[in-house]
Short mmCIF file of C-alpha atoms in Angstrom, two decimals:
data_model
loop_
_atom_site.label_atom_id
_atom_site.label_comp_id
_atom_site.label_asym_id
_atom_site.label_seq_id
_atom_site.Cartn_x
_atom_site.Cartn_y
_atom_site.Cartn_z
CA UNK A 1 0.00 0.00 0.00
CA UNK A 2 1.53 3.64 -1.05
CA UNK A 3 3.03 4.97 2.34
CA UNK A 4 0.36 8.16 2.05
CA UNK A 5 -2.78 5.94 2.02
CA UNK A 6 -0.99 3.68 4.86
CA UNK A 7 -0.90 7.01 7.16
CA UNK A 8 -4.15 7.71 6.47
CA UNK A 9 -5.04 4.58 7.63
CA UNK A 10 -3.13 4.56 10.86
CA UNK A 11 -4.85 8.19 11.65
CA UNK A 12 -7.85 6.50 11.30
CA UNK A 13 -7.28 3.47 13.41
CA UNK A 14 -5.58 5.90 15.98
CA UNK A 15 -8.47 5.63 18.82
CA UNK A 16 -6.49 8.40 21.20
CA UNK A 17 -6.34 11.35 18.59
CA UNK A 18 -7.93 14.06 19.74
CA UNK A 19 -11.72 15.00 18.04
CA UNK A 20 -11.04 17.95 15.25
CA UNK A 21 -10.97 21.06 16.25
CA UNK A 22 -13.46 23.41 15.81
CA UNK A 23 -13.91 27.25 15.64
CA UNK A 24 -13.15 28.21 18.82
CA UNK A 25 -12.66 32.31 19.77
CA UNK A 26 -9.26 32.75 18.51
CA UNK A 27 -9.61 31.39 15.75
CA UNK A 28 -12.51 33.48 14.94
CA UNK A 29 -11.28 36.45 15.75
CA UNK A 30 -8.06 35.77 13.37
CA UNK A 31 -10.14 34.88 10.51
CA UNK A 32 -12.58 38.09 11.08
CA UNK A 33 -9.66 40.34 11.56
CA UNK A 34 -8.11 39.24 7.83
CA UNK A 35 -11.79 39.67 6.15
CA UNK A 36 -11.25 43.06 6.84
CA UNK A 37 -8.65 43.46 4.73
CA UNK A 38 -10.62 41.87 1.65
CA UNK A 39 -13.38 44.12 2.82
CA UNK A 40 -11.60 47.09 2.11
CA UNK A 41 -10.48 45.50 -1.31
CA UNK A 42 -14.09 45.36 -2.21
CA UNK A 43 -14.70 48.83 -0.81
CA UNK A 44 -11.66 50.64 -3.02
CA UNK A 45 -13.04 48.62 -5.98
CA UNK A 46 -16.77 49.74 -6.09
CA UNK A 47 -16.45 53.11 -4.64
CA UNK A 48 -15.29 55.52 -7.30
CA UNK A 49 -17.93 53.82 -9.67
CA UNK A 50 -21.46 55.43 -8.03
CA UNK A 51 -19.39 59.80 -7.49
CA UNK A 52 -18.79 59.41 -10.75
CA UNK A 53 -20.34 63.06 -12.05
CA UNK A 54 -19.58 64.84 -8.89
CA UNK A 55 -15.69 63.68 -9.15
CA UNK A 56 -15.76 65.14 -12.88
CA UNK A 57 -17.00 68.18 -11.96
CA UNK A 58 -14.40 68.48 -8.55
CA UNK A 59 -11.66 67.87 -11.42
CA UNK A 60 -13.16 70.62 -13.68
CA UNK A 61 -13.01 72.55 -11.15
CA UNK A 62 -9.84 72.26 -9.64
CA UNK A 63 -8.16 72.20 -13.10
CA UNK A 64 -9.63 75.86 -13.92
CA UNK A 65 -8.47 76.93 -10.27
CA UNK A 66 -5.18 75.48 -10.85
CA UNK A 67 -4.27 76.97 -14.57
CA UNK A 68 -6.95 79.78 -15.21
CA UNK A 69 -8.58 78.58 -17.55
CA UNK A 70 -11.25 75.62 -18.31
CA UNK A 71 -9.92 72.08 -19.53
CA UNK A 72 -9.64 70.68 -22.67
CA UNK A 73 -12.22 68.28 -23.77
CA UNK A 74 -10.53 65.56 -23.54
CA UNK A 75 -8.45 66.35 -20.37
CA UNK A 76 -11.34 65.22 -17.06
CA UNK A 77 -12.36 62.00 -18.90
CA UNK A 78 -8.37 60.97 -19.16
CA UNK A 79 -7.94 62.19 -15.49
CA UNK A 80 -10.88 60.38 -14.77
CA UNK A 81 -10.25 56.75 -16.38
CA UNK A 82 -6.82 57.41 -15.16
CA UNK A 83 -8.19 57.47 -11.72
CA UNK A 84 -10.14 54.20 -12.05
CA UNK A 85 -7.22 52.32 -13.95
CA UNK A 86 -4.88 53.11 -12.07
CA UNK A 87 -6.16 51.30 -9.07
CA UNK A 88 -5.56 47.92 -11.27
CA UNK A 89 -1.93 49.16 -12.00
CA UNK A 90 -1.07 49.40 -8.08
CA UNK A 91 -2.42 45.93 -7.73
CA UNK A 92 -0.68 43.94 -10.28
CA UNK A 93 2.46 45.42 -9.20
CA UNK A 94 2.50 44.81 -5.68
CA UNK A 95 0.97 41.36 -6.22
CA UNK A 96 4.10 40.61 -7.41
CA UNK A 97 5.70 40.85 -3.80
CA UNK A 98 3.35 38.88 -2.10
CA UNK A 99 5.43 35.57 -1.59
CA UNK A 100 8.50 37.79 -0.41
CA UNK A 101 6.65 40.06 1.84
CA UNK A 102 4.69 37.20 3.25
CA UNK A 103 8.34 34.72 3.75
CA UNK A 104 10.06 38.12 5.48
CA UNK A 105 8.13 39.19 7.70
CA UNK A 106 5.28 36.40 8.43
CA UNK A 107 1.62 36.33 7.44
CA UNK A 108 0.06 38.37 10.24
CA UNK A 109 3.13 41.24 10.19
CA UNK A 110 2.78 41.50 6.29
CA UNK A 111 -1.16 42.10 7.00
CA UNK A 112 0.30 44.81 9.66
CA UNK A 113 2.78 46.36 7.44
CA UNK A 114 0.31 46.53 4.28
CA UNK A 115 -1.89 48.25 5.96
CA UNK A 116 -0.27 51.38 6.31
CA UNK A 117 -0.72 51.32 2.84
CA UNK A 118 -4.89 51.70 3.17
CA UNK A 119 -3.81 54.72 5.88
CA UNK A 120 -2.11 56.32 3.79
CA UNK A 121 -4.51 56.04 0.46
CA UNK A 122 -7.24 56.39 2.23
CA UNK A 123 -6.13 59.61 3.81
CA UNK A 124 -5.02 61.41 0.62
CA UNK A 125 -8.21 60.46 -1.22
CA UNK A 126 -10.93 61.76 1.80
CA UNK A 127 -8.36 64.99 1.82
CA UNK A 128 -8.79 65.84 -2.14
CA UNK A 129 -11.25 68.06 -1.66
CA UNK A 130 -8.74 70.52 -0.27
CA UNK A 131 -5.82 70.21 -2.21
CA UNK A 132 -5.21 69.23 -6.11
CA UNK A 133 -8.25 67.00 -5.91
CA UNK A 134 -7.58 64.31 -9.66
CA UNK A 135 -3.56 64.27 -7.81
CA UNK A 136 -4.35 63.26 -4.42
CA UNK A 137 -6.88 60.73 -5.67
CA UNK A 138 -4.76 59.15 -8.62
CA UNK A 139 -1.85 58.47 -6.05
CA UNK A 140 -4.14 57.16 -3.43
CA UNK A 141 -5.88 54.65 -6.00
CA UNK A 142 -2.73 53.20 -6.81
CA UNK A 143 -1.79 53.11 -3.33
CA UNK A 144 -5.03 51.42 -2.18
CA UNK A 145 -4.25 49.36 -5.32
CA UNK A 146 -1.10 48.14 -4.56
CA UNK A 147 -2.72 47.13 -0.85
CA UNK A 148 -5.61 45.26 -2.40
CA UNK A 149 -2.73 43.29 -4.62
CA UNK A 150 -0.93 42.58 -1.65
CA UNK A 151 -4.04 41.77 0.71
CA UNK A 152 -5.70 39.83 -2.29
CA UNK A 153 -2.80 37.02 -1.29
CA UNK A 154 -1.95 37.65 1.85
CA UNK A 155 -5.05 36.78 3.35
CA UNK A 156 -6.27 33.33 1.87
CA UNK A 157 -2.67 32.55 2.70
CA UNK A 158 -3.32 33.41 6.88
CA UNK A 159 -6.51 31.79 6.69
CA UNK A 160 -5.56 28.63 4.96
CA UNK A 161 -2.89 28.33 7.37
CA UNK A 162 -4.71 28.64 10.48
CA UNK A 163 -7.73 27.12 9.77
CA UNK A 164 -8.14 23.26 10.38
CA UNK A 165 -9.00 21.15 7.84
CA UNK A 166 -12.71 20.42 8.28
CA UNK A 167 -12.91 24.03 8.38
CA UNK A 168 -10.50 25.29 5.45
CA UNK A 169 -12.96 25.44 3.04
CA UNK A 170 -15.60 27.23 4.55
CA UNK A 171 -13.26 29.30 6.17
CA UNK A 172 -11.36 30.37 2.84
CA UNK A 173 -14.82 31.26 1.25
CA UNK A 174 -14.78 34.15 3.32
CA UNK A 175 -12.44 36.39 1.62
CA UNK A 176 -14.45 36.56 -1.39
CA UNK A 177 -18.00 37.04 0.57
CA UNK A 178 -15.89 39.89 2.60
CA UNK A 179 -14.98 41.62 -1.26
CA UNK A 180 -18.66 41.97 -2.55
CA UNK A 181 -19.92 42.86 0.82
CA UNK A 182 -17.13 45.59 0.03
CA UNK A 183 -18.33 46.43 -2.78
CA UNK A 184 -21.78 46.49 -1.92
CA UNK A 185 -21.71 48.65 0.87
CA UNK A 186 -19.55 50.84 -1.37
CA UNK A 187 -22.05 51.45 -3.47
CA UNK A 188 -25.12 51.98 -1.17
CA UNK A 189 -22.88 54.52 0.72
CA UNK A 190 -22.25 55.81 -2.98
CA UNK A 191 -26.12 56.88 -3.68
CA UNK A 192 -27.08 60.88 -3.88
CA UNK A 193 -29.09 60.55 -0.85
CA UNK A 194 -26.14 59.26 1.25
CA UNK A 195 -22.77 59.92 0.88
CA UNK A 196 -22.40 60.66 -3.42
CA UNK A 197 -22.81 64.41 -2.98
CA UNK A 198 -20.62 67.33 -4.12
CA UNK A 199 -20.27 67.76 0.04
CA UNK A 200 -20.16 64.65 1.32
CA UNK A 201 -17.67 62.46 -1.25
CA UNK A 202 -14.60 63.15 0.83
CA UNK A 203 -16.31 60.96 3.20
CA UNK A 204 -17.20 58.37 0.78
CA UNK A 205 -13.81 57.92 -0.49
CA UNK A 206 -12.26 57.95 3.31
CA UNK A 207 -14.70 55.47 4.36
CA UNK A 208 -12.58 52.49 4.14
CA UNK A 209 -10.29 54.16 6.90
CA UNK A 210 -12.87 52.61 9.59
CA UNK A 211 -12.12 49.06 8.67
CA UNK A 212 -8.30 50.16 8.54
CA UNK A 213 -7.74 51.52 11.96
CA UNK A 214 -10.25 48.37 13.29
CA UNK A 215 -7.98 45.68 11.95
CA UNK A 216 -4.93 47.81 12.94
CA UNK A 217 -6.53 47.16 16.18
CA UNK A 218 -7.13 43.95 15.68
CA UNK A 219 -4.31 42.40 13.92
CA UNK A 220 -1.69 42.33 16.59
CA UNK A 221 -3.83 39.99 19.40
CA UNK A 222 -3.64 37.83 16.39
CA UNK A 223 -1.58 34.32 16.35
CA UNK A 224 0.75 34.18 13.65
CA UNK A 225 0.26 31.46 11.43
CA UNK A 226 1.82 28.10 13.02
CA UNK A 227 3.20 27.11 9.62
CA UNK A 228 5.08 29.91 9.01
CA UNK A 229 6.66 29.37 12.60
CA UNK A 230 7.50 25.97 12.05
CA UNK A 231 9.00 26.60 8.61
CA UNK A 232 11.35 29.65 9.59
CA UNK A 233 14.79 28.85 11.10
CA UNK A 234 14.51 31.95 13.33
CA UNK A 235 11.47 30.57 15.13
CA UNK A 236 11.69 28.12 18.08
CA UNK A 237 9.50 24.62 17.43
CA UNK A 238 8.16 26.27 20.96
CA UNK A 239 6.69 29.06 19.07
CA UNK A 240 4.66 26.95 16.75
CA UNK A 241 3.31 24.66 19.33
CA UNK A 242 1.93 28.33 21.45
CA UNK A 243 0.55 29.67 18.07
CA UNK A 244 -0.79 26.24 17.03
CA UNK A 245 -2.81 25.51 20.84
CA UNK A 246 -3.68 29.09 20.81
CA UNK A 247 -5.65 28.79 17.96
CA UNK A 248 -7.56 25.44 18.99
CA UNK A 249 -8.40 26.87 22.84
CA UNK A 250 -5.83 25.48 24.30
CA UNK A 251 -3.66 26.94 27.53
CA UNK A 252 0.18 27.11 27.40
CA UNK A 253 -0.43 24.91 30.44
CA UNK A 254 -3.09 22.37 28.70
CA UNK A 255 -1.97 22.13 25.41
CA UNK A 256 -3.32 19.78 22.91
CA UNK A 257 -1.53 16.62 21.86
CA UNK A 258 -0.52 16.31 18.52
CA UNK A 259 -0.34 12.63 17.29
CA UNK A 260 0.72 11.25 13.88
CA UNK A 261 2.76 14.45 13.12
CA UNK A 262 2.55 14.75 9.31
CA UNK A 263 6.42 14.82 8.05
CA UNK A 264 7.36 18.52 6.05
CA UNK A 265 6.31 18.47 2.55
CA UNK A 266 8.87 18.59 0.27
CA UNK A 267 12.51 16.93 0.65
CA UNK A 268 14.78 17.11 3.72
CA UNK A 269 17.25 19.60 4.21
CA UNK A 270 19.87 18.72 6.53
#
């Protein structure tokens, strides 16, 4: 019999092993925390789509204030599809560096760092209205986009990690769910009667700071993901096995046993 059906066997005939764990506090609060992340992803995506008119006129505006005289036809609709496109631009860029970012400085420190990203977009875009408004919001798209490229990988990557297998599937659903529930909300908050006014669309766009600062909050009572720890040579096995009972409810003083430890994918390295 091939030795990975012959382990699965033994697991199974294993009458001590502990029942699979299920979602216990930490766990959900880990999970949570991420979503917030794709959240904002969906929130970035769908909210420049409902001020579209009032954003126009904001750059007609500011352009006439800034040189003296009105633009050129063609000049607000290339501002303007520059500010949607280049949202995509900042993305594919940054999700380039998601493996290295992730393999410096762990899963839930990547999440940490990257967010100063959504700060920092989020805080030039809700503060256009009182500077050089098409500027401030075409560098904050592509800074929001290069977050959502990072976060967009980052965060399946935490979850899958932490979540146990009976749960990994349902769990890893959630990052999606947590992007149109972005971009819903996005554009509800986007309507005339709400927040898609020529007053009120600073707030719109600075919006996704709430979720920000909340997971900034968040973030660090997090575990770090036990794999990571038990793959990096500058973490203790000791690390992994806090992280790992952490996550399941367990105590540092009652932690859970682990039987049939799976060996490392991939060959040995001496």
């Amino acid at each position: 019999m091939p030795s990975g059906f012959q382990q699965i066997q033994n697991e199974e005939e294993d009458s001590d092993a502990p029942p699979p764990p299920g979602l216990t506090p930490t766990l959900a609060m880990a999970v949570g925390t991420a979503a917030l992340g794709s959240l904002q992803v969906g929130y970035h995506v769908g909210v420049i789509n409902a001020p579209q008119k009032v954003l126009e006129a904001e750059y007609n505006q500011t352009w006439t204030q800034r040189w003296g005289e009105p633009p050129p036809p063609a000049a607000v609709p290339t501002l303007w599809a520059l500010s949607v496109a280049i949202f995509s631009v900042g993305g594919m860029v940054a999700s380039l560096g998601v493996g290295m970012v992730a393999e410096r400085l762990g899963r839930k420190h990547a999440m940490i760092a990257t967010n100063a990203l959504a700060f920092v977009g989020g805080a030039m875009m809700s503060a256009a209205k009182w500077g050089p408004s098409y500027i401030l919001i075409i560098i904050g798209r592509f800074l929001l986009g290069a977050y959502s490229g990072l976060v967009s990988g980052l965060v399946p990557m935490y979850v899958g990690e932490i979540a146990p297998t009976r749960l990994r599937g349902a769990l890893g659903t959630l990052h999606q769910l947590a992007v149109v529930i972005g971009i819903l909300g996005a554009q509800v908050l986007g309507l005339g009667a709400l927040l898609g006014t020529a007053q009120r669309w600073p707030l719109l766009l600075g919006m996704g700071l709430c979720p920000a600062a909340l997971q900034a909050l968040l973030l660090p009572r997090c575990p770090e993901s036990p794999r990571f720890l038990l793959g990096t040579e500058r973490r203790g096995a000791a690390m992994h096995g806090i992280s790992f009972n952490t996550l399941l409810g367990h105590t540092p003083h009652n932690p859970v046993p682990l039987h049939n430890p799976r060996p490392p994918i991939g060959p040995h390295i001496p």
